[in-house]
CSV table of C-alpha atoms in Angstrom, one decimal:
chain,number,residue,atom,x,y,z
Q,14,MET,CA,-130.5,151.0,45.9
Q,15,SER,CA,-129.4,148.2,43.5
Q,16,ARG,CA,-128.8,150.2,40.1
Q,17,PRO,CA,-125.4,150.5,41.1
Q,18,PHE,CA,-124.9,146.8,42.7
Q,19,ASP,CA,-125.7,146.7,38.7
Q,20,ARG,CA,-123.6,148.6,37.2
Q,21,LEU,CA,-120.8,147.8,39.8
Q,22,ARG,CA,-122.0,143.6,38.6
Q,23,ARG,CA,-121.8,144.7,35.2
Q,24,SER,CA,-118.3,146.2,34.9
Q,25,LEU,CA,-116.8,143.5,36.6
Q,26,VAL,CA,-117.6,141.1,33.5
Q,27,ALA,CA,-115.2,140.8,30.8
Q,28,PRO,CA,-116.2,143.4,28.2
Q,29,ALA,CA,-118.6,141.8,25.0
Q,30,LEU,CA,-117.1,141.0,22.1
Q,31,PRO,CA,-118.0,143.4,19.0
Q,32,ARG,CA,-121.3,140.8,17.4
Q,33,LEU,CA,-120.1,139.7,14.2
Q,34,PRO,CA,-123.0,139.4,11.3
Q,35,LEU,CA,-123.5,135.4,10.2
Q,36,PRO,CA,-124.8,135.0,6.6
Q,37,ARG,CA,-128.1,133.2,7.3
Q,38,LEU,CA,-128.4,130.7,4.7
Q,39,PRO,CA,-131.7,130.1,3.0
Q,40,LEU,CA,-133.8,127.1,4.1
Q,41,PRO,CA,-133.0,125.7,0.8
Q,42,ALA,CA,-129.5,126.1,0.3
Q,43,THR,CA,-129.7,124.7,4.3
Q,44,ALA,CA,-131.6,121.5,3.4
Q,45,ALA,CA,-129.2,120.7,-0.3
Q,46,THR,CA,-126.1,121.1,2.3
Q,47,LEU,CA,-127.4,118.8,4.6
Q,48,LEU,CA,-128.2,116.2,1.5
Q,49,VAL,CA,-124.7,116.3,-0.2
Q,50,LEU,CA,-122.9,115.9,3.4
Q,51,LEU,CA,-125.3,112.7,3.5
Q,52,LEU,CA,-125.2,111.4,-0.1
Q,53,LEU,CA,-121.6,112.3,-0.7
Q,54,PRO,CA,-120.4,108.5,1.0
Q,55,GLY,CA,-122.9,106.9,-0.7
Q,56,LEU,CA,-121.8,107.8,-3.6
Q,57,ALA,CA,-118.3,106.8,-3.1
Q,58,LEU,CA,-119.7,103.5,-1.7
Q,59,TRP,CA,-121.6,103.0,-5.1
Q,60,ARG,CA,-118.8,104.5,-7.6
Q,61,TRP,CA,-116.0,102.7,-5.3
Q,62,PRO,CA,-117.8,99.6,-4.2
Q,63,ARG,CA,-115.5,97.2,-2.1
Q,64,PRO,CA,-114.1,94.8,-4.9
Q,65,ARG,CA,-115.1,91.3,-5.4
Q,66,ALA,CA,-113.9,88.4,-4.3
Q,67,GLN,CA,-111.7,86.1,-6.5
Q,68,GLY,CA,-111.8,82.6,-7.2
Q,69,LEU,CA,-109.0,81.7,-4.0
Q,70,GLU,CA,-111.6,83.8,-1.5
Q,71,GLN,CA,-114.5,82.5,-3.3
Q,72,LEU,CA,-113.0,78.8,-2.4
Q,73,MET,CA,-112.1,79.9,1.8
Q,74,ALA,CA,-115.2,80.9,2.1
Q,75,ALA,CA,-117.2,77.5,0.9
Q,76,SER,CA,-114.9,75.0,2.4
Q,77,SER,CA,-113.4,73.5,5.6
Q,78,LEU,CA,-109.7,73.1,5.7
Q,79,LEU,CA,-107.6,74.4,2.5
Q,80,GLN,CA,-103.8,73.9,1.7
Q,81,SER,CA,-101.5,75.9,-0.3
Q,82,PHE,CA,-97.9,74.6,-2.1
Q,83,ALA,CA,-95.5,76.1,-4.2
Q,84,ALA,CA,-95.2,75.2,-7.2
Q,85,SER,CA,-93.0,72.0,-7.9
Q,86,PRO,CA,-92.5,70.6,-11.6
Q,87,ASP,CA,-89.2,68.8,-10.6
Q,88,ARG,CA,-91.4,66.6,-8.2
Q,89,PRO,CA,-92.8,63.8,-9.1
Q,90,VAL,CA,-96.7,64.4,-9.7
Q,91,PRO,CA,-98.9,64.4,-6.7
Q,92,ALA,CA,-101.6,61.2,-6.9
Q,93,LEU,CA,-104.3,64.3,-6.7
Q,94,TRP,CA,-103.2,65.4,-10.0
Q,95,ARG,CA,-103.1,62.0,-11.6
Q,96,GLU,CA,-106.8,61.4,-10.1
Q,97,ARG,CA,-108.4,64.7,-10.8
Q,98,PHE,CA,-107.2,65.1,-14.1
Q,99,GLY,CA,-106.1,61.6,-15.6
Q,100,VAL,CA,-102.3,60.4,-15.9
Q,101,ALA,CA,-101.2,62.1,-19.0
Q,102,PRO,CA,-103.0,65.8,-18.4
Q,103,ALA,CA,-101.6,65.8,-14.8
Q,104,ASN,CA,-98.1,64.8,-16.3
Q,105,ARG,CA,-98.3,67.6,-18.8
Q,106,LEU,CA,-100.0,70.7,-16.2
Q,107,TRP,CA,-98.0,69.5,-13.7
Q,108,ARG,CA,-94.7,69.9,-16.0
Q,109,GLU,CA,-96.0,73.5,-16.8
Q,110,GLN,CA,-96.7,75.3,-13.6
Q,111,ARG,CA,-95.5,77.8,-12.1
Q,112,ARG,CA,-97.7,78.9,-9.5
Q,113,THR,CA,-99.2,78.1,-6.2
Q,114,TRP,CA,-102.1,75.4,-6.1
Q,115,TRP,CA,-104.5,74.0,-3.9
Q,116,GLN,CA,-106.3,70.9,-3.1
Q,117,PHE,CA,-109.5,71.7,-0.4
Q,118,TRP,CA,-111.9,70.2,1.3
Q,119,GLY,CA,-115.7,71.2,1.5
Q,120,PRO,CA,-117.9,70.8,5.1
Q,121,HIS,CA,-118.3,67.4,4.1
Q,122,ALA,CA,-114.5,66.2,4.2
Q,123,GLU,CA,-116.0,62.5,3.7
Q,124,ALA,CA,-116.2,63.4,0.3
Q,125,GLY,CA,-112.8,63.6,-0.6
Q,126,ALA,CA,-110.5,66.5,-1.6
Q,127,TYR,CA,-110.9,69.5,-4.6
Q,128,LEU,CA,-108.3,70.5,-6.4
Q,129,ALA,CA,-107.2,73.8,-7.9
Q,130,VAL,CA,-104.8,75.6,-10.0
Q,131,GLN,CA,-104.5,78.4,-11.5
Q,132,ASP,CA,-106.7,78.7,-14.9
Q,133,ASN,CA,-104.4,80.8,-17.4
Q,134,THR,CA,-106.4,79.6,-20.6
Q,135,GLY,CA,-109.5,81.7,-19.2
Q,136,SER,CA,-112.6,79.2,-21.3
Q,137,GLN,CA,-110.6,78.5,-24.7
Q,138,ARG,CA,-109.7,75.3,-23.2
Q,139,PRO,CA,-112.9,72.6,-22.6
Q,140,LEU,CA,-113.3,71.9,-18.9
Q,141,PRO,CA,-112.1,68.3,-17.5
Q,142,ALA,CA,-114.3,65.9,-16.3
Q,143,ASN,CA,-116.1,67.2,-12.6
Q,144,GLY,CA,-114.6,70.9,-13.4
Q,145,LEU,CA,-115.5,73.9,-13.0
Q,146,ARG,CA,-114.1,77.9,-13.4
Q,147,VAL,CA,-114.0,79.8,-10.1
Q,148,GLY,CA,-112.9,83.0,-10.8
Q,149,ASN,CA,-109.7,82.8,-12.2
Q,150,LEU,CA,-108.8,79.3,-11.2
Q,151,LEU,CA,-109.7,76.1,-12.3
Q,152,VAL,CA,-111.3,73.8,-9.5
Q,153,VAL,CA,-111.2,69.8,-10.1
Q,154,ALA,CA,-114.2,67.7,-7.8
Q,155,PRO,CA,-113.8,64.8,-6.9
Q,156,ASP,CA,-117.1,63.5,-8.4
Q,157,PRO,CA,-120.5,65.2,-9.7
Q,158,LEU,CA,-122.4,65.2,-6.1
Q,159,SER,CA,-119.4,67.3,-4.9
Q,160,ARG,CA,-118.7,69.8,-8.0
Q,161,ARG,CA,-122.8,70.5,-7.8
Q,162,LEU,CA,-122.9,70.8,-4.0
Q,163,LEU,CA,-119.5,73.2,-4.1
Q,164,GLN,CA,-121.2,74.8,-7.4
Q,165,ASP,CA,-124.5,75.9,-4.8
Q,166,GLN,CA,-122.2,77.2,-2.2
Q,167,LEU,CA,-120.2,79.6,-4.5
Q,168,ARG,CA,-121.4,83.5,-4.0
Q,169,PRO,CA,-120.0,85.2,-7.5
Q,170,ASP,CA,-121.3,88.5,-5.8
Q,171,GLN,CA,-119.2,87.9,-2.7
Q,172,ARG,CA,-117.1,91.0,-1.8
Q,173,ALA,CA,-113.4,90.7,-0.4
Q,174,GLY,CA,-112.9,89.8,2.4
Q,175,ARG,CA,-112.1,91.4,5.7
Q,176,GLY,CA,-110.3,90.4,9.1
Q,177,LEU,CA,-109.3,87.3,8.8
Q,178,TYR,CA,-110.0,86.8,5.4
Q,179,SER,CA,-107.7,89.6,4.5
Q,180,ALA,CA,-104.7,88.5,6.4
Q,181,CYS,CA,-105.3,84.9,5.4
Q,182,LEU,CA,-105.1,85.1,1.9
Q,183,PRO,CA,-101.5,86.5,1.2
Q,184,ARG,CA,-100.0,83.2,3.4
Q,185,LEU,CA,-102.3,81.5,0.7
Q,186,GLU,CA,-101.2,82.8,-2.6
Q,187,SER,CA,-97.5,82.4,-2.4
Q,188,GLY,CA,-95.7,79.3,-0.8
Q,189,GLN,CA,-97.3,76.9,1.5
Q,190,GLY,CA,-100.1,77.4,4.0
Q,191,VAL,CA,-103.0,76.0,5.1
Q,192,PHE,CA,-106.5,77.7,6.0
Q,193,TRP,CA,-109.4,76.2,8.3
Q,194,ASN,CA,-112.5,76.6,9.8
Q,195,ALA,CA,-114.4,74.8,12.6
Q,196,SER,CA,-115.6,72.3,10.2
Q,197,GLY,CA,-112.2,71.7,9.6
Q,198,LEU,CA,-111.4,72.1,13.2
Q,199,GLY,CA,-113.5,69.8,14.4
Q,200,ALA,CA,-112.4,66.8,11.6
Q,201,LEU,CA,-109.0,66.6,12.4
Q,202,VAL,CA,-109.3,66.7,16.3
Q,203,GLY,CA,-112.5,65.2,16.6
Q,204,PRO,CA,-113.8,65.8,20.3
Q,205,LEU,CA,-110.6,67.6,21.0
Q,206,ALA,CA,-112.4,70.2,19.4
Q,207,PRO,CA,-114.1,72.3,22.1
Q,208,LEU,CA,-110.9,72.6,23.9
Q,209,LEU,CA,-110.0,74.9,21.2
Q,210,GLU,CA,-112.5,77.3,21.3
Q,211,ALA,CA,-110.4,80.2,20.7
Q,212,TYR,CA,-108.7,78.9,17.4
Q,213,GLN,CA,-111.7,78.3,15.5
Q,214,GLU,CA,-110.7,80.0,12.9
Q,215,GLY,CA,-107.4,80.5,11.4
Q,216,CYS,CA,-104.3,80.2,8.9
Q,217,LEU,CA,-101.0,79.2,8.8
Q,218,SER,CA,-97.4,79.5,6.8
Q,219,LEU,CA,-95.6,77.0,6.6
Q,220,SER,CA,-91.8,76.1,5.8
Q,221,LEU,CA,-89.5,73.1,6.1
Q,222,SER,CA,-85.7,73.1,7.5
Q,223,LEU,CA,-83.8,70.1,5.9
Q,224,GLU,CA,-81.2,71.0,8.0
Q,225,SER,CA,-82.7,70.2,11.3
Q,226,SER,CA,-86.1,68.0,9.9
Q,227,GLU,CA,-88.6,70.5,10.9
Q,228,LEU,CA,-91.7,72.2,9.6
Q,229,ARG,CA,-92.2,75.3,11.0
Q,230,TRP,CA,-95.1,77.7,11.0
Q,231,ARG,CA,-96.6,81.2,12.1
Q,232,GLY,CA,-99.9,82.7,11.5
Q,233,GLU,CA,-103.0,83.5,13.7
Q,234,ALA,CA,-106.2,82.2,14.7
Q,235,THR,CA,-109.6,83.5,16.0
Q,236,ASP,CA,-113.3,82.4,16.9
Q,237,ARG,CA,-115.5,82.5,14.7
Q,238,ALA,CA,-117.4,86.0,16.3
Q,239,ALA,CA,-114.0,88.0,15.5
Q,240,ALA,CA,-113.3,86.7,12.3
Q,241,ALA,CA,-115.2,89.1,10.0
Q,242,GLY,CA,-113.3,92.1,12.2
Q,243,THR,CA,-110.6,95.0,10.4
Q,244,ALA,CA,-107.5,93.6,9.0
Q,245,ARG,CA,-104.6,92.6,10.4
Q,246,SER,CA,-100.9,92.4,10.2
Q,247,VAL,CA,-99.3,89.6,9.5
Q,248,ARG,CA,-96.0,90.5,10.5
Q,249,ALA,CA,-96.1,90.3,13.8
Q,250,THR,CA,-95.4,86.6,14.0
Q,251,ASP,CA,-92.2,86.7,11.6
Q,252,GLY,CA,-89.1,85.5,12.9
Q,253,ALA,CA,-87.8,81.9,14.7
Q,254,ALA,CA,-89.8,79.2,15.4
Q,255,SER,CA,-91.0,78.1,18.7
Q,256,SER,CA,-88.0,78.7,21.0
Q,257,LEU,CA,-89.7,75.8,24.2
Q,258,PRO,CA,-87.3,73.1,24.6
Q,259,PRO,CA,-88.2,69.7,23.4
Q,260,LEU,CA,-90.5,67.7,25.7
Q,261,PRO,CA,-88.6,64.6,27.9
Q,262,SER,CA,-89.3,61.6,27.3
Q,263,ASP,CA,-91.2,60.5,30.2
Q,264,LEU,CA,-94.1,63.0,29.9
Q,265,LEU,CA,-96.9,62.8,26.3
Q,266,LEU,CA,-98.1,66.4,26.7
Q,267,GLU,CA,-97.6,69.2,28.2
Q,268,LEU,CA,-99.7,72.5,27.9
Q,269,GLN,CA,-99.6,75.6,29.8
Q,270,GLY,CA,-101.8,78.8,30.3
Q,271,SER,CA,-102.4,81.7,31.9
Q,272,SER,CA,-106.2,80.3,33.1
Q,273,LEU,CA,-108.1,77.4,32.5
Q,274,GLU,CA,-110.3,79.5,30.5
Q,275,GLN,CA,-108.0,79.0,28.1
Q,276,LEU,CA,-108.6,75.5,28.6
Q,277,PHE,CA,-112.2,74.7,29.4
Q,278,ARG,CA,-114.1,77.5,27.7
Q,279,GLY,CA,-115.5,75.7,25.0
Q,280,LEU,CA,-116.4,73.4,27.0
Q,281,LEU,CA,-117.6,75.3,30.5
Q,282,SER,CA,-120.0,77.5,27.9
Q,283,ARG,CA,-122.4,73.8,27.2
Q,284,GLN,CA,-125.0,73.4,29.6
Q,285,LEU,CA,-124.4,69.8,28.8
Q,286,ILE,CA,-121.5,70.1,30.8
Q,287,ARG,CA,-122.6,72.8,33.8
Q,288,ASP,CA,-125.3,71.0,34.7
Q,289,PRO,CA,-123.7,67.4,35.7
Q,290,LEU,CA,-120.4,69.6,37.0
Q,291,ALA,CA,-123.1,71.2,39.1
Q,292,ALA,CA,-125.4,68.2,40.6
Q,293,ARG,CA,-123.1,65.4,40.5
Q,294,TYR,CA,-119.7,67.1,41.7
Q,295,GLY,CA,-120.2,70.2,43.3
Q,296,ILE,CA,-118.9,72.3,41.4
Q,297,ASP,CA,-121.3,75.7,40.9
Q,298,THR,CA,-121.3,78.7,39.3
Q,299,LYS,CA,-119.2,80.1,42.0
Q,300,GLY,CA,-116.3,77.1,41.7
Q,301,LEU,CA,-116.4,77.2,37.6
Q,302,ALA,CA,-115.5,80.7,38.2
Q,303,LEU,CA,-112.4,79.8,40.5
Q,304,LEU,CA,-111.7,77.8,37.5
Q,305,ARG,CA,-111.4,79.8,35.0
Q,306,ARG,CA,-109.1,82.2,36.4
Q,307,SER,CA,-106.4,80.3,38.0
Q,308,PRO,CA,-103.0,79.8,35.8
Q,309,PHE,CA,-102.4,75.8,35.3
Q,310,ARG,CA,-99.6,73.0,33.8
Q,311,LEU,CA,-101.6,70.0,31.9
Q,312,ARG,CA,-99.7,66.7,31.5
Q,313,LEU,CA,-99.7,63.4,30.4
Q,314,GLN,CA,-97.5,60.8,31.7
Q,315,PRO,CA,-97.1,57.5,30.2
Q,316,GLN,CA,-97.8,54.1,32.8
Q,317,ALA,CA,-95.6,51.2,31.6
Q,318,SER,CA,-97.7,49.3,34.4
Q,319,GLY,CA,-101.4,49.2,35.7
Q,320,PRO,CA,-105.0,49.6,34.5
Q,321,PHE,CA,-104.2,52.7,32.8
Q,322,GLN,CA,-101.6,53.8,29.5
Q,323,ALA,CA,-101.0,56.9,30.9
Q,324,SER,CA,-102.0,59.2,34.0
Q,325,LEU,CA,-103.0,63.4,33.9
Q,326,GLU,CA,-101.7,66.0,36.0
Q,327,LEU,CA,-103.2,69.2,36.3
Q,328,GLN,CA,-101.0,71.7,38.5
Q,329,VAL,CA,-102.5,75.1,39.2
Q,330,ALA,CA,-101.3,78.1,40.7
Q,331,VAL,CA,-104.1,79.3,43.2
Q,332,GLY,CA,-102.6,82.5,44.8
Q,333,PRO,CA,-104.7,84.6,47.0
Q,334,ASP,CA,-107.7,81.9,46.3
Q,335,HIS,CA,-106.2,79.0,48.7
Q,336,GLN,CA,-109.8,79.0,50.8
Q,337,ALA,CA,-111.9,78.8,47.9
Q,338,TRP,CA,-110.0,75.8,47.0
Q,339,ARG,CA,-110.1,74.3,50.1
Q,340,GLU,CA,-113.9,74.6,50.2
Q,341,LEU,CA,-114.2,73.1,46.5
Q,342,LEU,CA,-112.0,70.3,47.3
Q,343,LEU,CA,-114.4,69.5,50.8
Q,344,GLY,CA,-117.5,69.6,48.0
Q,345,LEU,CA,-115.9,67.4,45.7
Q,346,ALA,CA,-114.9,65.0,48.6
Q,347,ARG,CA,-118.6,64.8,49.4
Q,348,SER,CA,-119.9,64.2,45.8
Q,349,LEU,CA,-116.8,61.1,45.7
Q,350,GLN,CA,-117.3,59.7,48.7
Q,351,ALA,CA,-121.7,59.5,47.8
Q,352,GLN,CA,-120.3,57.8,44.4
Q,353,ALA,CA,-119.0,55.1,46.0
Q,354,LEU,CA,-115.3,56.0,45.8
Q,355,GLN,CA,-113.0,55.4,48.8
Q,356,ASP,CA,-110.1,58.0,50.0
Q,357,VAL,CA,-107.6,56.8,52.9
Q,358,PRO,CA,-109.2,54.9,55.7
Q,359,GLY,CA,-110.1,57.0,58.4
Q,360,ALA,CA,-109.1,60.2,56.7
Q,361,SER,CA,-111.5,63.1,58.2
Q,362,PRO,CA,-113.2,65.4,56.1
Q,363,PRO,CA,-111.0,68.7,56.6
Q,364,SER,CA,-107.9,66.5,55.9
Q,365,GLN,CA,-109.2,66.0,52.4
Q,366,ALA,CA,-109.2,69.6,51.8
Q,367,LEU,CA,-105.4,69.2,51.6
Q,368,ALA,CA,-105.1,65.8,50.5
Q,369,ALA,CA,-107.1,62.8,49.3
Q,370,THR,CA,-106.2,59.8,47.4
Q,371,TRP,CA,-109.7,58.0,45.9
Q,372,ARG,CA,-109.6,54.6,45.0
Q,373,ARG,CA,-112.2,51.9,44.0
Q,374,GLU,CA,-113.7,49.4,45.8
Q,375,ASP,CA,-111.2,46.5,44.7
Q,376,GLY,CA,-108.5,49.4,45.7
Q,377,VAL,CA,-107.5,50.9,41.8
Q,378,VAL,CA,-106.6,54.1,42.2
Q,379,LEU,CA,-108.5,56.5,39.9
Q,380,GLY,CA,-107.2,59.5,41.4
Q,381,GLY,CA,-106.3,62.6,43.7
Q,382,TRP,CA,-105.5,65.6,44.9
Q,383,ARG,CA,-101.9,67.3,46.6
Q,384,TRP,CA,-101.3,70.7,47.8
Q,385,ILE,CA,-97.7,71.9,46.9
Q,386,GLY,CA,-97.1,74.1,49.4
Q,387,GLU,CA,-100.1,74.7,51.5
Q,388,SER,CA,-100.7,78.4,52.1
Q,389,GLY,CA,-99.2,82.2,50.7
Q,390,PRO,CA,-98.8,83.6,47.1
Q,391,GLN,CA,-96.8,80.7,45.5
Q,392,ALA,CA,-99.3,77.9,46.8
Q,393,GLN,CA,-100.3,75.8,44.1
Q,394,LEU,CA,-102.7,72.2,44.0
Q,395,LEU,CA,-101.9,69.0,41.8
Q,396,LEU,CA,-105.2,67.6,40.7
Q,397,PHE,CA,-104.4,64.0,39.2
Q,398,LEU,CA,-106.5,61.4,37.0
Q,399,GLY,CA,-104.2,57.9,37.8
Q,400,PRO,CA,-101.7,56.6,39.9
Q,401,VAL,CA,-100.5,59.0,42.7
Q,402,PRO,CA,-97.2,61.2,41.0
Q,403,SER,CA,-94.3,60.1,41.6
Q,404,ARG,CA,-92.6,63.9,42.5
Q,405,TRP,CA,-94.2,67.3,43.4
Q,406,GLN,CA,-93.0,69.9,41.4
Q,407,THR,CA,-94.1,73.6,41.2
Q,408,MET,CA,-94.9,75.3,38.0
Q,409,THR,CA,-91.1,76.7,37.6
Q,410,THR,CA,-88.7,74.5,38.5
Q,411,THR,CA,-88.6,72.8,34.9
Q,412,GLY,CA,-87.1,76.0,33.4
Q,413,VAL,CA,-89.8,77.1,31.4
Q,414,GLN,CA,-91.3,80.3,33.0
Q,415,ALA,CA,-95.4,80.3,32.9
Q,416,PRO,CA,-97.1,82.2,29.6
Q,417,GLY,CA,-98.1,85.5,30.1
Q,418,SER,CA,-101.4,86.8,30.3
Q,419,GLY,CA,-103.7,85.6,27.8
Q,420,SER,CA,-100.7,82.9,26.2
Q,421,LEU,CA,-100.6,79.2,25.8
Q,422,TRP,CA,-97.8,76.9,25.5
Q,423,LEU,CA,-97.8,73.0,24.0
Q,424,ARG,CA,-95.4,70.6,24.0
Q,425,VAL,CA,-96.2,67.2,22.4
Q,426,ARG,CA,-94.3,64.3,21.5
Q,427,PRO,CA,-97.2,62.9,18.8
Q,428,GLN,CA,-95.6,59.9,17.7
Q,429,GLY,CA,-95.7,58.6,21.5
Q,430,LEU,CA,-99.2,59.5,21.9
Q,431,ASP,CA,-99.9,57.5,18.4
Q,432,GLN,CA,-98.2,54.3,19.7
Q,433,LEU,CA,-101.0,54.4,22.7
Q,434,GLY,CA,-103.4,55.0,20.3
Q,435,LEU,CA,-104.2,58.5,21.6
Q,436,LEU,CA,-104.3,60.9,18.8
Q,437,PRO,CA,-107.0,61.4,17.0
Q,438,GLU,CA,-107.4,59.3,13.5
Q,439,PRO,CA,-107.8,62.5,11.0
Q,440,LEU,CA,-104.8,64.1,11.9
Q,441,PRO,CA,-101.8,63.1,9.1
Q,442,ASP,CA,-99.5,61.2,8.7
Q,443,LEU,CA,-96.8,63.5,9.2
Q,444,VAL,CA,-98.5,64.8,12.6
Q,445,ARG,CA,-98.2,60.9,13.7
Q,446,ARG,CA,-94.4,60.7,12.8
Q,447,ALA,CA,-93.2,63.5,14.5
Q,448,ASP,CA,-91.1,63.0,17.1
Q,449,GLN,CA,-91.6,66.6,18.7
Q,450,LEU,CA,-94.2,69.3,18.3
Q,451,ALA,CA,-93.5,73.0,19.9
Q,452,MET,CA,-96.6,75.3,19.7
Q,453,GLU,CA,-96.9,79.4,21.3
Q,454,ALA,CA,-100.4,81.2,21.1
Q,455,ALA,CA,-100.5,85.2,22.1
Q,456,PRO,CA,-103.0,87.1,22.5
Q,457,GLY,CA,-103.5,90.0,19.6
Q,458,ALA,CA,-106.2,92.6,19.0
Q,459,GLY,CA,-109.7,91.9,18.6
Q,460,GLY,CA,-110.0,88.5,19.6
Q,461,VAL,CA,-106.8,87.5,17.4
Q,462,SER,CA,-104.2,84.7,18.5
Q,463,TRP,CA,-101.0,84.5,16.8
Q,464,LEU,CA,-99.7,81.4,16.6
Q,465,ARG,CA,-96.3,80.0,15.8
Q,466,GLY,CA,-94.4,76.4,16.2
Q,467,ARG,CA,-92.5,73.2,15.3
Q,468,LEU,CA,-93.2,69.8,14.2
Q,469,ARG,CA,-89.9,67.1,14.6
Q,470,VAL,CA,-90.3,65.0,11.6
Q,471,ILE,CA,-88.6,62.1,11.8
Q,472,PRO,CA,-86.7,61.0,9.0
């Protein structure tokens, strides 16, 4: 009985395609084919390996901070040239120069700057004191020990760089530019370095506008983990400098970002910081996650009188996390009271989640917080250190739109900060004398941030 059903089932199946005879390779031929497929890429790498790094790339790998300068033989001879070559040779070489030259610092910046110039004579000309040849460059160290340290760091077999190195190299080979790594950044900004965790290594192309007395830049930066990624185009930062308006005279600094993670990532990654936050102020893992995801605006305002030179205001866009922030503030209030700080007399714990002003026993106000809108999607929280701010503002009343995701906006009056002794000591005089500094950082692929900005110099 089953045979008719079997025939019916077979008749409903698509007719079988005719079988084509497939050639069977003998085992030795199959093994040889696989071997060729495996060896061809290796043979190509051996025959055409990635080219070795030239002199400038080797110096980038051995330096913490490197600056490039365009040839300008009509200008006075820089002091660095006279110090490294001697007065007479420096005058002659300076007049002959037609290409970019560099100064850089090793990991120990206190040893002084190295000078690097194009070496067109090869080995025909004797080396100056403390000089050495690095690829196609002649490098003069500040002293014999620095020369030896650099020589030990150089890697003649180093391959041409990828990622950030390959993107920065063209910037430094022509025109004026700067390259830095974590050591160089730390030497320049000192204790502020953890706040710049996302910009540990990078480069900028610099241009000076004589009409507006502005130094403009564009470039890219990243943390060190992403520095060895794939090559990236530099054209994304071409164009006009930062369009942020100047900072008003009643502010010293304004920093805006799409999340506090951008500002505190370097600090909150350290156990040495997280433990006291949890033990002394009750800000645990849940509270840190709340901080990290909140858009913010940070302001530094000068104080003409009182015990503080300046006050700090941190304005946070709370959004749907309103209740979580109230709980964090109540826990913070209990911690501050345990440290003998006093709120407004008679304030109850529920009201401390809405507003608080914390004083020492002598009555000096140290800081506090206020809500700008107590609920809803536009609710914002203002935390301050120093006297109570005289104005309440939302993040959009200044006419500057909040940055997009991953972006950061910075406006500074460096000269005002310098007059109060609030700038890191190693920053160059050009920055200290600047009336305005504005910079924008926007996220790119692979952990890279695109940078552009301007520095308005006072003549």
